[in-house]
Coordinates of N, CA and C and ligand atoms in Angstrom, one line a residue:
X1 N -1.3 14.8 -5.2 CA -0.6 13.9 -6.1 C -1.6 12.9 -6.6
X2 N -1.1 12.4 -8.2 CA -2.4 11.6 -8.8 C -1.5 10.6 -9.5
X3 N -2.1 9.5 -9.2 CA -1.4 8.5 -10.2 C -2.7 7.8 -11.4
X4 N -2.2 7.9 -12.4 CA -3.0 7.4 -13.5 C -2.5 6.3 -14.3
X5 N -3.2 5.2 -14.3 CA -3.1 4.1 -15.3 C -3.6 4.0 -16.4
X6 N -3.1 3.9 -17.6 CA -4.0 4.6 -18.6 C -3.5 3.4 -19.5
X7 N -4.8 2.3 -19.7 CA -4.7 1.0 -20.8 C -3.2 0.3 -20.3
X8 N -3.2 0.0 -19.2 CA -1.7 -0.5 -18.2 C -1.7 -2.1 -18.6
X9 N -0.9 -2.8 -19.2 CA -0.8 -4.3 -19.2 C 0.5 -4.8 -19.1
X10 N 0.8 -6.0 -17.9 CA 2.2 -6.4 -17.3 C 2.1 -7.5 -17.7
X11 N 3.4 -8.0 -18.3 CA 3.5 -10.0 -18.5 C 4.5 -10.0 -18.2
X12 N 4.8 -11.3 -17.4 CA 5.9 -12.2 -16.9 C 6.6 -13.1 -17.4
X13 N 7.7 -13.0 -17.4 CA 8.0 -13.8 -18.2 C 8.5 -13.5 -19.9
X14 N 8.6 -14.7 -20.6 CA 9.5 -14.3 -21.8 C 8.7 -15.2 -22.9
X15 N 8.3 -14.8 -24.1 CA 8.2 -16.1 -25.3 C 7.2 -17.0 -24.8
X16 N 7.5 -18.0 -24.8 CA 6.0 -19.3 -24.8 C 5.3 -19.3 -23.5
X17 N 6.7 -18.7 -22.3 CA 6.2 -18.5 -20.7 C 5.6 -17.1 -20.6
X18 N 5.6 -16.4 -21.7 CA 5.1 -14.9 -21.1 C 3.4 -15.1 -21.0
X19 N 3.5 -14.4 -19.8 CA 2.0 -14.5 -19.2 C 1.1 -13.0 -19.0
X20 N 0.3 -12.6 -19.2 CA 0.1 -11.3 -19.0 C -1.2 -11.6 -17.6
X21 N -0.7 -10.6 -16.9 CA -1.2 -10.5 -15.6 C -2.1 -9.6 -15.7
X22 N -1.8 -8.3 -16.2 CA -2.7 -7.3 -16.5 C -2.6 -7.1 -17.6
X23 N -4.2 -6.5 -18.0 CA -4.6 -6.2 -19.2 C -5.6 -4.9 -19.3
X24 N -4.9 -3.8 -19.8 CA -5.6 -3.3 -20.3 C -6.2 -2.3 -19.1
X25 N -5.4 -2.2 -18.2 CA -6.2 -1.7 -17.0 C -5.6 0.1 -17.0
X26 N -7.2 0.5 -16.6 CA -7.0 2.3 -16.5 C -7.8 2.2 -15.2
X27 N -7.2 3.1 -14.6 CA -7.7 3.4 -13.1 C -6.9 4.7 -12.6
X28 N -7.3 5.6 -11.4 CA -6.8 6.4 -11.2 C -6.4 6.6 -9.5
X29 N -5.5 7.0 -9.1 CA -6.0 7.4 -7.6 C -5.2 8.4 -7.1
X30 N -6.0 8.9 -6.0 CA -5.4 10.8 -5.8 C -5.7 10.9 -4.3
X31 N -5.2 11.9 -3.2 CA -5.2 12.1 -2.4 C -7.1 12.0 -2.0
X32 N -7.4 11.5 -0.8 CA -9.0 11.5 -0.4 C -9.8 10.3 -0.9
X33 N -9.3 9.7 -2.1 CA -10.2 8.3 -2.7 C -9.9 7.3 -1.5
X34 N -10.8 6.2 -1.5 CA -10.8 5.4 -1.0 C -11.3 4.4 -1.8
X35 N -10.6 3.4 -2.9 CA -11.0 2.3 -3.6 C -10.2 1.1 -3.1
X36 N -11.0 -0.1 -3.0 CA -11.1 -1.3 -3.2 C -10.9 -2.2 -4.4
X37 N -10.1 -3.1 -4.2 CA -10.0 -3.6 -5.4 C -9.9 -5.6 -5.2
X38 N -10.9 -5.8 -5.7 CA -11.4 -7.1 -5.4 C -11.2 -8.1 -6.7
X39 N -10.9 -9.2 -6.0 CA -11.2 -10.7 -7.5 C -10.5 -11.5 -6.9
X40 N -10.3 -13.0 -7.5 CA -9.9 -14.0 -6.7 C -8.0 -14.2 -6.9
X41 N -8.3 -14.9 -6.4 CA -6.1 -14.9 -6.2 C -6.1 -15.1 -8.0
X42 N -4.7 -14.9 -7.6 CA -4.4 -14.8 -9.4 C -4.9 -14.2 -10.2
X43 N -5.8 -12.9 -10.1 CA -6.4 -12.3 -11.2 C -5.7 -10.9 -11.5
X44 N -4.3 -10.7 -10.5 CA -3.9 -9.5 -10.7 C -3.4 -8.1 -9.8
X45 N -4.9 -8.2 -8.5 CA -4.7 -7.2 -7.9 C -3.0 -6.8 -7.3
X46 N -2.4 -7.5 -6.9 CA -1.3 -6.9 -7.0 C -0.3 -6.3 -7.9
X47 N -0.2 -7.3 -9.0 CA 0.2 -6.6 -9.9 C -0.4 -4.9 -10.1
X48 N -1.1 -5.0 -10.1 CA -2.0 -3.6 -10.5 C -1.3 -2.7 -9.4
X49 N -1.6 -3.1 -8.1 CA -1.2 -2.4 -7.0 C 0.1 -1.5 -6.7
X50 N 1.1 -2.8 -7.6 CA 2.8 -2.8 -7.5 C 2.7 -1.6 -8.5
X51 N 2.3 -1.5 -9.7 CA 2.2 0.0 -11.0 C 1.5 1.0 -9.7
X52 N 0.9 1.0 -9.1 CA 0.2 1.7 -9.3 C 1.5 2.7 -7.7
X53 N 1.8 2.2 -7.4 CA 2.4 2.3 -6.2 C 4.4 2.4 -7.0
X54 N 4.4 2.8 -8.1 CA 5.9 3.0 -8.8 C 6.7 2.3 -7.8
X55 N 6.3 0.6 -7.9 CA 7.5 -0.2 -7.6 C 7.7 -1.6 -8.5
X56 N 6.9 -1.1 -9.5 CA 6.9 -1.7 -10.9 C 6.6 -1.1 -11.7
X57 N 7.0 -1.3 -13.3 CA 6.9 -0.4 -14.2 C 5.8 -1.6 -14.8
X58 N 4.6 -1.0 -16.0 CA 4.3 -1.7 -17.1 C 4.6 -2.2 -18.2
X59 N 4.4 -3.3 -18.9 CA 5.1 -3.6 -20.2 C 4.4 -3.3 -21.4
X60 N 3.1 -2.1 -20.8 CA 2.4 -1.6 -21.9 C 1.5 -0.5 -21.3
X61 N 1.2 0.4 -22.1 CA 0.5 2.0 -21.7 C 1.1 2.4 -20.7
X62 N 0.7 3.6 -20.3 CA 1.0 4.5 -19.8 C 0.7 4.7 -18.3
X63 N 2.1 4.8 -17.2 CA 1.9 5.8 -15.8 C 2.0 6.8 -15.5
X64 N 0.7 7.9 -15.2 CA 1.2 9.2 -15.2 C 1.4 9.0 -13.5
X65 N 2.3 9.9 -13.1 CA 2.5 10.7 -11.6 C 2.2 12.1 -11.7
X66 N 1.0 12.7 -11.2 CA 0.8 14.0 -11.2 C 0.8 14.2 -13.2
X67 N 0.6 14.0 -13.7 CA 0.9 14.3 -15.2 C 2.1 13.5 -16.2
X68 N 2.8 13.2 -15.2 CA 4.2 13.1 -16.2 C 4.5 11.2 -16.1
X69 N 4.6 10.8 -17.4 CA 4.9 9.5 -17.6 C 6.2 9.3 -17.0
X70 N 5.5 7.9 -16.4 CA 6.9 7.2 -15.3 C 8.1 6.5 -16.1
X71 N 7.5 6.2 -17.6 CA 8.7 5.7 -18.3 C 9.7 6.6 -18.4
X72 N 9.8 8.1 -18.3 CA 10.6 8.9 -18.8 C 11.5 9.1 -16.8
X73 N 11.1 7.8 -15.8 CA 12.1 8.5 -14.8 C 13.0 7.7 -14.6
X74 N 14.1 7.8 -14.0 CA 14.8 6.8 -13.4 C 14.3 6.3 -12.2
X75 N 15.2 5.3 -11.8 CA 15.1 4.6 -10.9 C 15.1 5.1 -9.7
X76 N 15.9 6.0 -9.5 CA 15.7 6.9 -8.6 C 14.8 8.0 -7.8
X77 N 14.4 8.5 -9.5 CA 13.3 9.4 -9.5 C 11.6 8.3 -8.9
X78 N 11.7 7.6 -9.3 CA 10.7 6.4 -9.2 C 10.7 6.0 -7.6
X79 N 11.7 6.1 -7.0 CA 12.1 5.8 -5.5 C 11.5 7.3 -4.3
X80 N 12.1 7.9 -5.2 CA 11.7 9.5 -3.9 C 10.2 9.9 -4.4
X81 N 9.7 9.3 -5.2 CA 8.2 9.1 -5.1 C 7.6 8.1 -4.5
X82 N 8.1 7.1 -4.4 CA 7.4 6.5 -3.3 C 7.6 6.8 -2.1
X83 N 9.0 7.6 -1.7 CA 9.8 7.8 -0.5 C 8.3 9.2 -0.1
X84 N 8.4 10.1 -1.1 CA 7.6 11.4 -0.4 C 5.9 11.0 -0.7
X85 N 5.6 10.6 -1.7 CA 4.1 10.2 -1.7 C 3.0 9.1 -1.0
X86 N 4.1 7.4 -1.0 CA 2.8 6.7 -1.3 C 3.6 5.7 0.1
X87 N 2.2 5.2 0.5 CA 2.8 4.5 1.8 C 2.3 2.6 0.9
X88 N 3.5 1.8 1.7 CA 2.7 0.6 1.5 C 2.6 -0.2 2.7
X89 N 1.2 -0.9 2.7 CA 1.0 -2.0 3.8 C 0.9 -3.2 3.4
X90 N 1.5 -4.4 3.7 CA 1.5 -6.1 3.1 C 0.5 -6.7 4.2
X91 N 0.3 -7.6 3.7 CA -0.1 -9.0 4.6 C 0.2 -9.2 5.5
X92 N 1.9 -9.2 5.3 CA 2.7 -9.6 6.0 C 3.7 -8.6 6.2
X93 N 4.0 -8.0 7.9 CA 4.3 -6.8 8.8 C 5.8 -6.1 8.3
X94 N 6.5 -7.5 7.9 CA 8.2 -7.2 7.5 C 8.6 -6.7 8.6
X95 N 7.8 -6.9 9.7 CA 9.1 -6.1 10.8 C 10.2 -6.9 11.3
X96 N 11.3 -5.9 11.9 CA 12.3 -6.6 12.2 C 12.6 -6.5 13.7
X97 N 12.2 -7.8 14.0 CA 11.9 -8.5 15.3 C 13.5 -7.7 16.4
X98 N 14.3 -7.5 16.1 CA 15.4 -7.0 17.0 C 15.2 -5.4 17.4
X99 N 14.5 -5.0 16.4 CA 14.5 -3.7 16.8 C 12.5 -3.3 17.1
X100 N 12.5 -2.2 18.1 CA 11.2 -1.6 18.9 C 10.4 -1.2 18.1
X101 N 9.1 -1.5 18.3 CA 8.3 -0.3 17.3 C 8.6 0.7 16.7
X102 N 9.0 1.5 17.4 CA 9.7 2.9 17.3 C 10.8 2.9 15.9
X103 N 11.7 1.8 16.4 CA 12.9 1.9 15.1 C 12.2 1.4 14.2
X104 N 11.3 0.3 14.2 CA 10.6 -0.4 12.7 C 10.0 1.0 12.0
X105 N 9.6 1.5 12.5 CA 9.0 3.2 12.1 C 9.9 3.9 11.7
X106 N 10.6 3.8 12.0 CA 12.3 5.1 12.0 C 12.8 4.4 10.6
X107 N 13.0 3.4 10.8 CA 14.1 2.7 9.7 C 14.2 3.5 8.4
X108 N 13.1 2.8 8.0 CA 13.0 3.0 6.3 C 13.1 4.8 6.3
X109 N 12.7 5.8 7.0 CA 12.7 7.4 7.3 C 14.3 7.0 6.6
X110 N 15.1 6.8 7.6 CA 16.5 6.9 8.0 C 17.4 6.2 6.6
X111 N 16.8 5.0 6.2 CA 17.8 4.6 5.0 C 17.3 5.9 4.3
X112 N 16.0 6.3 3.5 CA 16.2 7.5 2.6 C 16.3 9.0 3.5
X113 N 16.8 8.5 4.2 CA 17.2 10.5 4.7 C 16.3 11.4 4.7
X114 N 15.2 11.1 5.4 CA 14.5 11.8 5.6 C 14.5 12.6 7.1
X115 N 14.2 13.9 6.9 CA 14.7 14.5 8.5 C 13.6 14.6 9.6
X116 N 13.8 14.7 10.7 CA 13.0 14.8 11.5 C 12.2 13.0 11.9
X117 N 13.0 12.4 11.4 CA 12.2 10.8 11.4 C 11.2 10.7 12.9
X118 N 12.1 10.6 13.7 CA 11.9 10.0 15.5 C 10.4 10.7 15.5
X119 N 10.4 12.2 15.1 CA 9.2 12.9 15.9 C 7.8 12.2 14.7
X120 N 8.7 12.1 13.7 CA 7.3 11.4 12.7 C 6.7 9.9 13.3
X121 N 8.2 9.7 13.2 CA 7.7 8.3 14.0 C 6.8 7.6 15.1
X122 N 7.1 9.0 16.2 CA 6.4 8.4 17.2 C 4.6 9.2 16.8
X123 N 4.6 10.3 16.0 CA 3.3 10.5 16.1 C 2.7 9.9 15.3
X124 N 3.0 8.8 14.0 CA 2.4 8.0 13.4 C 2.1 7.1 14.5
X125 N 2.8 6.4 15.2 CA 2.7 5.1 16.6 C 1.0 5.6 16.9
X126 N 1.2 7.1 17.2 CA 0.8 8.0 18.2 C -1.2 7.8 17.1
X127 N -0.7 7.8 16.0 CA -2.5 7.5 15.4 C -3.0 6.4 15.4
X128 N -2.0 5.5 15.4 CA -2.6 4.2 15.2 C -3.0 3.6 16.5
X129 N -2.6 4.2 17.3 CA -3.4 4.1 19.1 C -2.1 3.2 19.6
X130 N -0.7 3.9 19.5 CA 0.4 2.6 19.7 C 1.2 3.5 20.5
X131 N 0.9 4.6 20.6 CA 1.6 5.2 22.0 C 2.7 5.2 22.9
X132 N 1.9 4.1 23.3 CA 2.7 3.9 25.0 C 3.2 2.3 24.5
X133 N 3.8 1.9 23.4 CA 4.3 0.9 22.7 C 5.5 1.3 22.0
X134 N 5.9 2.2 22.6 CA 6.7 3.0 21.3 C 8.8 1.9 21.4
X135 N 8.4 1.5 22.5 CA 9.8 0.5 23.4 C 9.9 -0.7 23.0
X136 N 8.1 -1.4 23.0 CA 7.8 -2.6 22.4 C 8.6 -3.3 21.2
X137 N 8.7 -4.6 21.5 CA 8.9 -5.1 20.6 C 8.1 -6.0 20.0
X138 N 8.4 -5.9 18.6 CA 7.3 -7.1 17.6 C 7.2 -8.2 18.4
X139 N 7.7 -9.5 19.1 CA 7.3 -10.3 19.7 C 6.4 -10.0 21.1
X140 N 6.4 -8.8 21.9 CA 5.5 -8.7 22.7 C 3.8 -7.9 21.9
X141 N 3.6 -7.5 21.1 CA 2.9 -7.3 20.7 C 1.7 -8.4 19.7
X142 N 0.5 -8.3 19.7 CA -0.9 -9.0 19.1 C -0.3 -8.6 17.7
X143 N -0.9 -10.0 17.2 CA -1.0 -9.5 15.2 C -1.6 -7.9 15.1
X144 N -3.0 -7.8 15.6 CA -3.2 -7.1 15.3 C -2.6 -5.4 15.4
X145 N -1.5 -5.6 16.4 CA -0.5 -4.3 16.8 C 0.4 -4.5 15.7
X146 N 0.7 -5.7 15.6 CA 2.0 -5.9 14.5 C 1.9 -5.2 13.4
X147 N 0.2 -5.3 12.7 CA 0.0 -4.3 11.5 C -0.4 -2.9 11.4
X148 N -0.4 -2.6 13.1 CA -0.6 -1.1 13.1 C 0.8 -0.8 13.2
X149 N 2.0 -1.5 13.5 CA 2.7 -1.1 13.6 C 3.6 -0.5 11.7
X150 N 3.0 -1.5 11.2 CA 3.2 -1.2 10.2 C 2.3 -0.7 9.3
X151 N 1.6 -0.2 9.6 CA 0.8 0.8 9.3 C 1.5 2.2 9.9
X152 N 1.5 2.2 10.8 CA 2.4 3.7 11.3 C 3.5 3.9 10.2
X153 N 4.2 2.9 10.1 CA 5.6 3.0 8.9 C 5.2 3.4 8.0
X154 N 4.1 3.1 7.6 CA 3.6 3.2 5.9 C 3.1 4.6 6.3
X155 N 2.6 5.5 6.9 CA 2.0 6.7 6.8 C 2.6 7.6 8.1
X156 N 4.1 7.1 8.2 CA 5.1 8.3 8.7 C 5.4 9.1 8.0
X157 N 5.7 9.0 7.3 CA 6.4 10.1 5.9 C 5.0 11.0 5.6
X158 N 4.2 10.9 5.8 CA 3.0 11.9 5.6 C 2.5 11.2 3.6
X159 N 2.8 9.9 3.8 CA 1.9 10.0 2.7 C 0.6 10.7 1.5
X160 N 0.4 10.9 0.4 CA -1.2 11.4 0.0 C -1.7 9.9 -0.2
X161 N -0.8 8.7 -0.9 CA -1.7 7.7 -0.8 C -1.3 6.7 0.1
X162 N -2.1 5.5 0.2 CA -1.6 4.3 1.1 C -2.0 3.1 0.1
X163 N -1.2 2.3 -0.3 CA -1.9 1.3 -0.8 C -1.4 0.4 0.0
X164 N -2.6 -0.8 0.4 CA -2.4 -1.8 1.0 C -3.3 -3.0 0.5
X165 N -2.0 -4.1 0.3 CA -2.3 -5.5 0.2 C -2.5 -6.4 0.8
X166 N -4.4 -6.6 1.0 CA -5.0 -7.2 2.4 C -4.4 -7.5 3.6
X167 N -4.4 -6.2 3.7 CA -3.9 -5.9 5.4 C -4.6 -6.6 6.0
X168 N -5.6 -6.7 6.1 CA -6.3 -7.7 7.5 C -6.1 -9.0 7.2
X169 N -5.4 -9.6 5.6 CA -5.7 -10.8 6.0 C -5.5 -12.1 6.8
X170 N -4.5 -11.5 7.5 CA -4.0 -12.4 8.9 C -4.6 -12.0 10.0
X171 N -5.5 -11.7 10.2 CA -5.9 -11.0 11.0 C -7.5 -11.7 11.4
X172 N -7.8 -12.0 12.7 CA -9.3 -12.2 12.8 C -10.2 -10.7 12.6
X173 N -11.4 -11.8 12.6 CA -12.4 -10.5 12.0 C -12.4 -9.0 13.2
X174 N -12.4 -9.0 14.1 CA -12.3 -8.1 14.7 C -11.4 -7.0 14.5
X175 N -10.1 -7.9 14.8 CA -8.7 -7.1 14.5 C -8.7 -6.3 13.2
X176 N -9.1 -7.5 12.4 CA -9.3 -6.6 10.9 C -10.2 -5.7 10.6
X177 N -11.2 -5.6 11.6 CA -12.1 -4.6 11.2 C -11.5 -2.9 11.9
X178 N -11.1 -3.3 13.2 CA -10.1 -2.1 13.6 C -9.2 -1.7 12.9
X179 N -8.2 -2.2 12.2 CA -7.8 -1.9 11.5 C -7.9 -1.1 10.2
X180 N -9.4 -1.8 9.4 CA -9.8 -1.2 8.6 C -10.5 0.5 9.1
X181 N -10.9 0.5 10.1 CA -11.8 1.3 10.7 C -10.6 2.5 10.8
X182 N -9.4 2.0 11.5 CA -8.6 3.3 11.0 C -8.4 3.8 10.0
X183 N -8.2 2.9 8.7 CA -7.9 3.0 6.9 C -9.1 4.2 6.9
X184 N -10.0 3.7 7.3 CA -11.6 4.8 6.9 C -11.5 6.2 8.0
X185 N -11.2 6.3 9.1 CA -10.7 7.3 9.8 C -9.9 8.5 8.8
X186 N -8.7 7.8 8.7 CA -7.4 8.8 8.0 C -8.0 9.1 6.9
X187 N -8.7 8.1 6.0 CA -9.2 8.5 4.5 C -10.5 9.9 5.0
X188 N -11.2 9.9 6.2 CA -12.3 10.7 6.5 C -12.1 12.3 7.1
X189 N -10.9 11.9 7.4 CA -10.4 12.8 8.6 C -8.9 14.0 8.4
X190 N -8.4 12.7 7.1 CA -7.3 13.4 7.1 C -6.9 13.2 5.1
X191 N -7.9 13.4 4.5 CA -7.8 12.8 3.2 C -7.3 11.9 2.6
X192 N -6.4 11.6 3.6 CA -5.3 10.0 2.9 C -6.2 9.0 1.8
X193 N -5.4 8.8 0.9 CA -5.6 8.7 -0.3 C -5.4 7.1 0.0
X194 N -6.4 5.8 -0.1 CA -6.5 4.6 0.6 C -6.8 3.8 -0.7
X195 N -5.9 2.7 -0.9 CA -6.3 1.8 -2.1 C -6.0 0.2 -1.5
X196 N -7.4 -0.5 -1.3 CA -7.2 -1.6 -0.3 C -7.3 -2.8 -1.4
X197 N -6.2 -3.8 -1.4 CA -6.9 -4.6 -2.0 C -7.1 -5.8 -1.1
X198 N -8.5 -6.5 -1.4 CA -9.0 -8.1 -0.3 C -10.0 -9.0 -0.9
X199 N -9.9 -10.0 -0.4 CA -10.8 -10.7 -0.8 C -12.0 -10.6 -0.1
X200 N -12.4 -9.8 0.5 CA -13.3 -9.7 1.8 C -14.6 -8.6 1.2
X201 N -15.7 -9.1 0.8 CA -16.2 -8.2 0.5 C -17.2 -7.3 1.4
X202 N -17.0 -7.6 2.3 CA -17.4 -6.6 3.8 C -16.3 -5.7 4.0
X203 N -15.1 -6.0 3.4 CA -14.1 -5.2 3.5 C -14.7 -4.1 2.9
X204 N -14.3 -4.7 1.4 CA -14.8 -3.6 0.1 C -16.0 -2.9 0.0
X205 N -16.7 -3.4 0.9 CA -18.2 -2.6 0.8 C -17.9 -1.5 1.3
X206 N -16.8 -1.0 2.1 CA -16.2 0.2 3.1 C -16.1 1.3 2.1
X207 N -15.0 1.1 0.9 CA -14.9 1.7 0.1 C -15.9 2.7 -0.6
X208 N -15.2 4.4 -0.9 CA -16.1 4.5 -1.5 C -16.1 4.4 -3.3
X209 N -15.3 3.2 -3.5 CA -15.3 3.1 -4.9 C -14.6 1.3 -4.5
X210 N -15.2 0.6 -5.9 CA -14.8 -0.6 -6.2 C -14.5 -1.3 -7.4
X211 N -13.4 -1.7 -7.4 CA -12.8 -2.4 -8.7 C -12.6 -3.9 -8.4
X212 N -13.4 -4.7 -9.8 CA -13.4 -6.0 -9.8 C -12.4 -6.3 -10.5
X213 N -11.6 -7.3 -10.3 CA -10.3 -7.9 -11.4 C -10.7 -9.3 -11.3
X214 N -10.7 -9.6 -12.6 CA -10.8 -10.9 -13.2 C -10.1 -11.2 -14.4
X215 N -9.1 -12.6 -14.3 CA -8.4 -12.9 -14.9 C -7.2 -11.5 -16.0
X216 N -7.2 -10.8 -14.8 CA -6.2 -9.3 -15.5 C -6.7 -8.5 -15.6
X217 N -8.2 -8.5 -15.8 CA -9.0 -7.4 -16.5 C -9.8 -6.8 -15.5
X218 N -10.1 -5.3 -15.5 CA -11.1 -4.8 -14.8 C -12.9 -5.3 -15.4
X219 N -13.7 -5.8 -14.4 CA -14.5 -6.0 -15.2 C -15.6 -5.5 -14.8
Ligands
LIG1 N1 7.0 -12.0 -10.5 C1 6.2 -12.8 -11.1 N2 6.6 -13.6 -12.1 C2 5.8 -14.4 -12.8 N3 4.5 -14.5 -12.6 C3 4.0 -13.7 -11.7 C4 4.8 -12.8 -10.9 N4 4.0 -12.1 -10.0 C5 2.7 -12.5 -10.3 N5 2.7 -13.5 -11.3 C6 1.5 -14.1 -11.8 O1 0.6 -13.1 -12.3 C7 -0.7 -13.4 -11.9 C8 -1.3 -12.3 -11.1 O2 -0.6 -12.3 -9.8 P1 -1.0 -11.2 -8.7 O3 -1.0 -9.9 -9.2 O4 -0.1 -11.5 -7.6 O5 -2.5 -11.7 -8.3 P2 -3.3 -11.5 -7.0 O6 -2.7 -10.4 -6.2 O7 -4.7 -11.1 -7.6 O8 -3.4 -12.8 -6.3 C9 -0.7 -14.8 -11.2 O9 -1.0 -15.8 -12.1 C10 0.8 -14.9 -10.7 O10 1.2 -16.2 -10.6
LIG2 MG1 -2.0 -10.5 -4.3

């Protein structure tokens, strides 16, 4: 599966307040890439991220999925594509502190009905080196378990891509570099389709491809 951005520009807002975040941006990503996407706060990368990941639409050009423009889907249609293709990882874990690794993994499987969850779940635990944590809960576990744990969520479903929004950044350098070091694993080993964005350009230097954003624009 391929997503294509093709002359993509988003603004917020309405009349005197509309702001455009992106501009003009074409980019592509497909199962096996591994791109980075760098620039200072406010210049976009998430926006870009959010299109690129069909959990935002553009307010101008075109999203293909595998070929077919996203303006022609519903909402729905827009959902079981993220649900079967694309994984996401935040900053920040979203896990829900009452329930185990395990169910933080299971959940989201289970609200979209997806079958077979439990066995996906524990062998995603099972990559991210979280195994014998599968009982754990978010409060006994290191930040940096917290994001493998959600990391496992994002790439249960057997994702082709992952996009993640500086995953390490809570993270000290170490932790974050393990973490990253899996991101490059799965992208080396198992083609997973990896779109990182950070401010870190030790991060980005990982990548084998790099996109600068400034002030909206690729530049
Ligand atoms: N939902 C929103 N409503 C209004 N403005 C937004 C919204 N999301 C982002 N912005 C603005 O768009 C610009 C780009 O934001 P973002 O894509 O989050 O940048 P980055 O991830 O590079 O820090 C920023 O100026 C931000 O304030
Ligand atoms: Mg951001």
């Amino acid at each position: 599966m391929k997503i294509d951005l093709v002359n993509v520009s988003k603004a917020y807002g309405q009349g005197d307040a509309q702001f455009w975040a992106l501009k003009e941006a074409t980019i592509s990503a497909t199962a096996g890439d591994f791109i980075s996407i760098v620039g200072p706060s406010g210049s976009g990368k998430s926006t870009m991220l959010h299109i690129l990941g069909c959990l935002d639409k553009p307010t101008a050009g075109d999203v293909l999925v595998d070929g077919q423009p996203v303006g022609s889907l519903s909402d729905r249609q827009m959902s079981n594509i993220r649900r079967d293709h694309i994984g996401f990882v935040f900053q920040q874990y979203f896990l829900n502190a009452s329930m185990t690794t395990l169910q933080n993994v299971l959940l989201p499987m289970q609200l979209a009905g997806v079958s077979g969850g439990k066995a996906k779940a524990a062998k995603a635990l099972e990559t991210v080196g979280l195994g014998t944590k599968l009982r754990s809960y978010p409060s006994e576990l290191s930040g940096g378990e917290q994001q493998r744990v959600a990391i496992a969520r994002a790439l249960a479903n057997e994702p082709s891509i992952v996009l993640a929004d500086e995953p390490t950044g809570s993270l000290d350098s170490k932790t974050g570099q393990n973490v990253l070091d899996m991101l490059t694993f799965l992208n080396a080993e198992q083609n997973l389709g990896v779109v990182i964005v950070t401010h870190d350009e030790a991060v980005a230097q990982k990548a084998k491809n790099r996109i600068h954003v400034l002030d909206g624009r690729i530049s």
